[in-house]
Short mmCIF file of C-alpha atoms in Angstrom, two decimals:
data_model
loop_
_atom_site.label_atom_id
_atom_site.label_comp_id
_atom_site.label_asym_id
_atom_site.label_seq_id
_atom_site.Cartn_x
_atom_site.Cartn_y
_atom_site.Cartn_z
CA MET A 1 0.00 0.00 0.00
CA SER A 2 1.62 3.22 -1.09
CA ALA A 3 1.42 6.49 0.81
CA PRO A 4 -0.05 9.62 -0.83
CA ALA A 5 2.31 12.25 -2.13
CA ALA A 6 1.45 14.61 0.72
CA PRO A 7 -0.19 13.98 4.09
CA ARG A 8 -3.85 14.85 4.08
CA PRO A 9 -5.19 17.08 6.83
CA THR A 10 -7.42 15.71 9.52
CA LEU A 11 -9.04 17.26 12.54
CA PRO A 12 -6.57 17.80 15.36
CA THR A 13 -7.15 15.67 18.39
CA PRO A 14 -9.65 17.62 20.52
CA SER A 15 -7.43 17.49 23.57
CA THR A 16 -4.92 19.73 21.84
CA GLY A 17 -6.50 22.93 22.98
CA SER A 18 -3.33 24.85 22.43
CA PRO A 19 -3.34 28.59 22.01
CA ALA A 20 -1.67 28.30 18.69
CA MET A 21 -3.43 25.30 17.27
CA ALA A 22 -4.45 25.72 13.66
CA ALA A 23 -6.83 23.80 11.50
CA THR A 24 -4.80 20.87 10.33
CA ALA A 25 -2.57 18.16 11.66
CA PRO A 26 -0.64 15.54 9.71
CA ALA A 27 -2.32 12.22 9.29
CA PRO A 28 -0.04 9.20 9.65
CA THR A 29 0.47 7.32 6.41
CA ALA A 30 1.61 3.81 5.72
CA ALA A 31 5.06 4.93 4.70
CA GLY A 32 5.23 7.40 7.57
CA THR A 33 4.39 4.69 10.07
CA ALA A 34 6.99 2.36 8.66
CA THR A 35 9.73 4.97 8.84
CA THR A 36 8.87 6.56 12.18
CA GLY A 37 11.80 4.88 13.83
CA ARG A 38 14.20 6.33 11.25
CA ARG A 39 12.79 9.86 11.05
CA HIS A 40 13.98 11.96 13.94
CA GLY A 41 14.62 15.66 14.26
CA LEU A 42 17.90 17.19 15.27
CA LEU A 43 16.70 17.03 18.90
CA ASP A 44 15.23 14.08 20.75
CA TRP A 45 11.43 14.18 20.71
CA ARG A 46 11.34 14.57 24.50
CA VAL A 47 13.39 17.75 24.26
CA ARG A 48 11.13 19.10 21.52
CA PHE A 49 8.09 18.14 23.57
CA ALA A 50 9.46 20.15 26.51
CA ILE A 51 10.25 23.14 24.28
CA LEU A 52 6.76 23.05 22.80
CA SER A 53 5.18 22.96 26.26
CA VAL A 54 7.22 25.97 27.37
CA VAL A 55 6.52 27.96 24.20
CA TRP A 56 2.76 27.42 24.35
CA GLY A 57 2.70 27.85 28.14
CA PHE A 58 4.47 31.22 27.85
CA SER A 59 2.06 32.37 25.13
CA PHE A 60 -0.35 33.70 27.73
CA LEU A 61 2.40 35.72 29.37
CA LEU A 62 3.34 37.17 25.97
CA ILE A 63 -0.28 38.14 25.33
CA LYS A 64 -0.38 39.92 28.69
CA VAL A 65 2.79 41.88 27.93
CA GLY A 66 1.59 42.70 24.41
CA THR A 67 -1.68 44.20 25.67
CA GLU A 68 0.30 46.69 27.78
CA ALA A 69 1.03 48.70 24.62
CA TYR A 70 -1.32 47.42 21.91
CA ALA A 71 -5.05 46.94 21.56
CA PRO A 72 -6.24 43.30 21.76
CA PHE A 73 -7.08 43.18 18.05
CA GLN A 74 -3.57 44.44 17.28
CA VAL A 75 -1.98 41.77 19.47
CA ALA A 76 -4.00 39.11 17.65
CA LEU A 77 -3.06 40.66 14.30
CA GLY A 78 0.66 40.59 15.09
CA ARG A 79 0.31 37.01 16.27
CA VAL A 80 -1.18 35.67 13.04
CA LEU A 81 0.97 37.93 10.85
CA PHE A 82 4.30 36.72 12.23
CA GLY A 83 3.00 33.16 12.43
CA ALA A 84 2.05 33.31 8.75
CA LEU A 85 5.46 34.76 7.83
CA ALA A 86 7.19 31.93 9.69
CA LEU A 87 5.18 29.27 7.84
CA MET A 88 5.62 31.05 4.51
CA ALA A 89 9.38 30.86 5.05
CA VAL A 90 9.07 27.11 5.61
CA LEU A 91 7.03 26.73 2.41
CA LEU A 92 9.63 28.68 0.44
CA VAL A 93 12.43 26.47 1.73
CA ARG A 94 10.44 23.33 0.92
CA ARG A 95 9.15 24.80 -2.37
CA GLU A 96 5.60 23.84 -1.47
CA PRO A 97 2.65 25.72 -3.00
CA LEU A 98 -0.26 27.22 -1.11
CA PRO A 99 -3.64 25.46 -1.30
CA ARG A 100 -5.63 25.79 -4.48
CA GLY A 101 -9.31 25.98 -5.23
CA LEU A 102 -11.98 28.50 -4.33
CA ARG A 103 -13.84 25.96 -2.20
CA THR A 104 -10.74 25.21 -0.14
CA TRP A 105 -10.05 28.90 0.49
CA GLY A 106 -13.68 29.43 1.44
CA HIS A 107 -13.45 26.77 4.13
CA LEU A 108 -10.07 28.10 5.26
CA THR A 109 -11.71 31.50 5.73
CA VAL A 110 -14.24 30.04 8.15
CA ALA A 111 -11.54 27.96 9.86
CA ALA A 112 -9.38 31.07 10.26
CA LEU A 113 -12.25 32.89 11.95
CA LEU A 114 -13.01 30.03 14.35
CA LEU A 115 -9.48 28.85 15.12
CA ASN A 116 -7.41 32.04 14.96
CA THR A 117 -9.19 35.37 14.57
CA ALA A 118 -11.90 34.89 17.21
CA PRO A 119 -10.02 32.97 19.95
CA PHE A 120 -6.80 34.99 19.65
CA SER A 121 -8.77 38.23 19.95
CA LEU A 122 -10.88 36.93 22.84
CA PHE A 123 -7.83 35.79 24.82
CA ALA A 124 -6.20 39.18 24.29
CA TYR A 125 -9.34 40.97 25.50
CA ALA A 126 -9.64 38.56 28.44
CA GLU A 127 -6.13 39.32 29.65
CA LEU A 128 -6.94 43.00 29.96
CA SER A 129 -8.77 42.09 33.17
CA ILE A 130 -7.70 38.58 34.27
CA PRO A 131 -4.25 37.11 35.06
CA SER A 132 -2.41 35.23 32.33
CA SER A 133 -2.42 32.15 34.59
CA LEU A 134 -6.23 32.11 34.67
CA ALA A 135 -6.35 32.49 30.88
CA GLY A 136 -4.05 29.47 30.54
CA ILE A 137 -6.28 27.40 32.80
CA CYS A 138 -9.39 28.46 30.88
CA ASN A 139 -7.64 27.29 27.71
CA ALA A 140 -7.38 23.82 29.25
CA THR A 141 -11.19 23.55 29.18
CA SER A 142 -11.11 23.25 25.39
CA PRO A 143 -11.14 19.41 25.48
CA LEU A 144 -14.20 19.55 27.75
CA TRP A 145 -16.07 21.78 25.32
CA GLY A 146 -14.91 19.52 22.50
CA MET A 147 -16.25 16.41 24.18
CA ALA A 148 -19.61 18.04 24.86
CA LEU A 149 -19.93 19.26 21.28
CA SER A 150 -18.74 16.00 19.73
CA LEU A 151 -21.57 14.11 21.38
CA VAL A 152 -23.96 16.19 19.29
CA ALA A 153 -22.02 17.01 16.14
CA LEU A 154 -19.90 13.90 15.53
CA SER A 155 -21.75 10.62 15.41
CA GLU A 156 -18.56 8.55 15.72
CA ASP A 157 -17.88 9.94 19.20
CA ARG A 158 -20.08 7.81 21.41
CA PRO A 159 -20.61 8.88 25.03
CA THR A 160 -19.34 6.61 27.78
CA ARG A 161 -19.71 6.78 31.54
CA ARG A 162 -16.03 7.60 31.89
CA ARG A 163 -16.22 10.48 29.43
CA PHE A 164 -19.34 11.88 31.08
CA ALA A 165 -17.54 11.65 34.41
CA GLY A 166 -14.58 13.51 32.90
CA LEU A 167 -16.89 16.24 31.63
CA GLY A 168 -18.46 16.74 35.03
CA LEU A 169 -15.10 16.59 36.80
CA GLY A 170 -13.60 19.14 34.44
CA PHE A 171 -16.28 21.72 34.99
CA LEU A 172 -16.10 21.09 38.74
CA GLY A 173 -12.44 22.06 38.38
CA VAL A 174 -13.46 25.28 36.60
CA LEU A 175 -15.74 26.17 39.52
CA THR A 176 -12.86 25.45 41.90
CA VAL A 177 -10.50 27.73 39.99
CA LEU A 178 -13.07 30.53 40.02
CA GLY A 179 -13.83 30.10 43.73
CA ALA A 180 -17.54 29.45 43.29
CA TRP A 181 -18.08 29.09 47.09
CA HIS A 182 -17.11 32.75 47.45
CA GLY A 183 -19.62 33.83 44.84
CA PHE A 184 -16.81 34.30 42.28
CA SER A 185 -15.62 37.34 44.21
CA GLY A 186 -12.29 38.71 43.02
CA VAL A 187 -12.71 37.20 39.54
CA ASP A 188 -13.56 39.44 36.61
CA ALA A 189 -16.62 37.83 35.08
CA THR A 190 -16.28 39.45 31.65
CA GLY A 191 -12.61 38.55 31.21
CA THR A 192 -13.19 34.98 32.37
CA ALA A 193 -16.16 34.62 30.04
CA PHE A 194 -14.03 35.85 27.12
CA ALA A 195 -11.33 33.27 27.92
CA LEU A 196 -13.85 30.43 28.19
CA LEU A 197 -15.52 31.53 24.96
CA ALA A 198 -12.12 31.53 23.25
CA SER A 199 -11.58 27.96 24.42
CA LEU A 200 -15.00 27.02 23.03
CA CYS A 201 -14.02 28.39 19.60
CA TYR A 202 -11.33 25.71 19.14
CA PRO A 203 -13.55 22.58 19.18
CA ILE A 204 -16.19 24.34 17.06
CA GLY A 205 -13.47 25.05 14.51
CA TRP A 206 -12.13 21.50 14.68
CA ILE A 207 -15.58 20.03 14.03
CA TYR A 208 -16.02 22.37 11.06
CA VAL A 209 -12.63 21.39 9.66
CA ARG A 210 -13.34 17.68 10.03
CA ARG A 211 -16.56 18.07 8.11
CA THR A 212 -15.19 20.29 5.32
CA LEU A 213 -11.42 20.00 4.89
CA ALA A 214 -10.66 16.38 5.71
CA GLY A 215 -9.06 14.85 2.62
CA THR A 216 -8.19 18.20 1.03
CA PRO A 217 -4.93 17.92 -0.97
CA GLY A 218 -1.97 19.81 0.41
CA SER A 219 0.45 19.60 3.29
CA PRO A 220 -0.61 20.69 6.80
CA VAL A 221 1.95 23.52 6.68
CA ALA A 222 0.51 24.87 3.42
CA LEU A 223 -3.08 24.69 4.65
CA THR A 224 -2.25 26.26 7.99
CA GLY A 225 -0.10 28.92 6.34
CA GLY A 226 -3.00 29.81 4.07
CA GLN A 227 -5.36 29.88 7.02
CA LEU A 228 -3.09 32.27 8.93
CA MET A 229 -2.85 34.52 5.87
CA VAL A 230 -6.64 34.74 5.76
CA SER A 231 -6.76 35.44 9.50
CA THR A 232 -4.20 38.23 8.99
CA LEU A 233 -6.50 39.87 6.43
CA GLN A 234 -9.50 39.47 8.75
CA LEU A 235 -7.74 41.02 11.73
CA ALA A 236 -6.17 43.78 9.63
CA LEU A 237 -9.67 44.83 8.55
CA VAL A 238 -11.08 44.63 12.09
CA SER A 239 -8.12 46.51 13.55
CA ALA A 240 -8.46 49.27 10.96
CA LEU A 241 -12.16 49.67 11.75
CA PHE A 242 -12.12 49.47 15.55
CA THR A 243 -8.66 50.57 16.71
CA SER A 244 -6.32 53.45 16.05
CA ALA A 245 -2.73 53.03 14.94
CA PRO A 246 -0.29 52.69 17.86
CA ALA A 247 1.51 55.92 18.72
CA SER A 248 4.73 54.09 19.58
CA PHE A 249 6.28 50.63 19.51
CA PRO A 250 7.69 49.87 22.98
CA LEU A 251 10.43 47.25 22.96
CA TRP A 252 9.12 44.50 25.23
CA PRO A 253 5.48 44.49 24.09
CA THR A 254 6.65 44.51 20.46
CA LEU A 255 9.08 41.64 21.01
CA SER A 256 6.35 39.75 22.86
CA VAL A 257 3.95 40.01 19.92
CA ILE A 258 6.67 38.96 17.46
CA ALA A 259 7.62 35.97 19.61
CA LEU A 260 3.97 35.08 20.10
CA GLY A 261 3.54 34.77 16.34
CA ALA A 262 6.89 33.50 15.08
CA LEU A 263 7.51 31.06 17.94
CA GLY A 264 4.13 30.37 19.53
CA THR A 265 2.31 29.98 16.22
CA GLY A 266 4.86 29.34 13.46
CA MET A 267 7.67 27.31 15.06
CA ALA A 268 5.39 25.58 17.56
CA LEU A 269 3.07 24.24 14.86
CA GLN A 270 6.03 22.89 12.90
CA MET A 271 7.29 21.18 16.04
CA GLN A 272 3.85 19.74 16.78
CA TYR A 273 3.59 18.27 13.26
CA GLY A 274 6.95 16.59 13.74
CA LEU A 275 5.95 15.12 17.09
CA VAL A 276 2.68 13.74 15.73
CA THR A 277 4.55 12.09 12.86
CA GLU A 278 7.29 10.68 15.07
CA VAL A 279 5.54 9.57 18.26
CA GLY A 280 1.88 9.67 17.25
CA PRO A 281 -1.01 11.98 18.18
CA THR A 282 -1.72 10.32 21.54
CA THR A 283 1.69 11.18 22.96
CA ALA A 284 1.98 14.52 21.19
CA GLN A 285 -1.37 15.73 22.51
CA MET A 286 -0.13 15.34 26.10
CA VAL A 287 1.46 18.77 25.70
CA THR A 288 -2.01 20.15 26.47
CA TYR A 289 -1.71 19.09 30.09
CA PHE A 290 1.53 21.00 30.64
CA ILE A 291 0.35 24.31 29.19
CA PRO A 292 -1.69 25.55 32.20
CA VAL A 293 1.07 24.48 34.60
CA ILE A 294 3.68 26.50 32.71
CA ALA A 295 1.29 29.42 32.13
CA THR A 296 0.58 29.61 35.87
CA THR A 297 4.25 29.32 36.81
CA ALA A 298 5.25 32.01 34.31
CA GLY A 299 2.51 34.35 35.48
CA VAL A 300 3.52 34.01 39.12
CA LEU A 301 7.30 34.15 38.71
CA VAL A 302 7.63 36.66 35.85
CA LEU A 303 4.56 38.88 36.21
CA GLY A 304 4.11 38.56 39.96
CA GLU A 305 0.50 37.35 39.69
CA GLN A 306 -1.13 36.14 42.90
CA LEU A 307 -1.75 32.44 43.31
CA HIS A 308 -4.35 31.07 45.72
CA TRP A 309 -4.68 27.43 46.68
CA ASN A 310 -7.84 26.89 44.60
CA THR A 311 -6.07 27.85 41.36
CA PRO A 312 -3.59 24.92 41.13
CA VAL A 313 -6.07 22.51 42.72
CA GLY A 314 -8.81 23.49 40.30
CA ALA A 315 -6.37 23.31 37.37
CA ALA A 316 -5.42 19.76 38.36
CA ILE A 317 -9.10 18.79 38.47
CA VAL A 318 -9.70 20.37 35.05
CA LEU A 319 -6.79 18.44 33.54
CA ALA A 320 -7.95 15.17 35.13
CA GLY A 321 -11.40 15.69 33.66
CA ALA A 322 -9.97 16.58 30.26
CA ALA A 323 -7.88 13.40 30.32
CA LEU A 324 -10.96 11.30 31.06
CA THR A 325 -12.91 12.86 28.19
CA GLN A 326 -10.22 11.72 25.76
CA THR A 327 -10.39 8.05 26.68
CA ARG A 328 -11.88 5.70 24.13
CA ALA A 329 -13.47 2.35 24.69
CA THR A 330 -11.18 -0.51 23.70
CA PRO A 331 -12.76 -2.39 20.77
CA ARG A 332 -13.56 -6.00 21.52
CA LYS A 333 -11.62 -8.59 19.62
CA PRO A 334 -13.71 -10.92 17.49
CA ALA A 335 -14.10 -14.38 18.92
#
């Protein structure tokens, strides 16, 4: 059985609720599976896994620093712009073309809105009023939203008692993080709602991509690069309409936005594709569970954000629930 000329995009595993996750992920092929043991990057996959966790975990800190000088829409615009430039550079080196076809670009436009434009803007607005650590924990609820939506939208995802238990446990963790027994005092409701809504955008986008772009010709890098280009145009239009041009370009906020795009979106996606190909999606998706830990640590140590006992405890409960929602029933072997 021969492998196709280029890996076809599939829906990313719903547990990968990363801040930089785009629409496509590489699907393993017969040839790719056979050569996994021989195809390694310059660094061991464990090192790359750790780097990816740190980069995506620090993304929420970079958003917070970026909003100190730029409007939220401008932070999101810089993020997708420099992410697109990074992926375009990769395509030029590989001499790979962008996707073709009006239908494909139409679906990429919707995917860009759901997976980049909307969530990136919402997270930036959220961090105007909530700590970066709380935004990172809210991001970890994406698998919970995905599981709830998949029960309705994707017929192949059958509910199980364990997955329902994970869903309930995860949202119990959210209530713990927010301090529900105190009446949510001390937590900005609007900012938290924006962060949770941003996390909801990811599984909605993934479901849309699975239904519309699965099997579309083209490499994941080309499709994601095209998607980020469309998102750049969307956010450029929105920024021009609703924000004024920045009066200055302070060093640290500017560097934060550049790093957020080039590293947190461009380089990180490339690294994620390599991990999925080398060690499989199940292992690669575990990066999701390290993101809120690193985001919280970075917020406390670098930005001096306050940390109460319910924040790490609630985050641990959220991650445990998210892990349960990703379990699948083991198929019975035929007699």
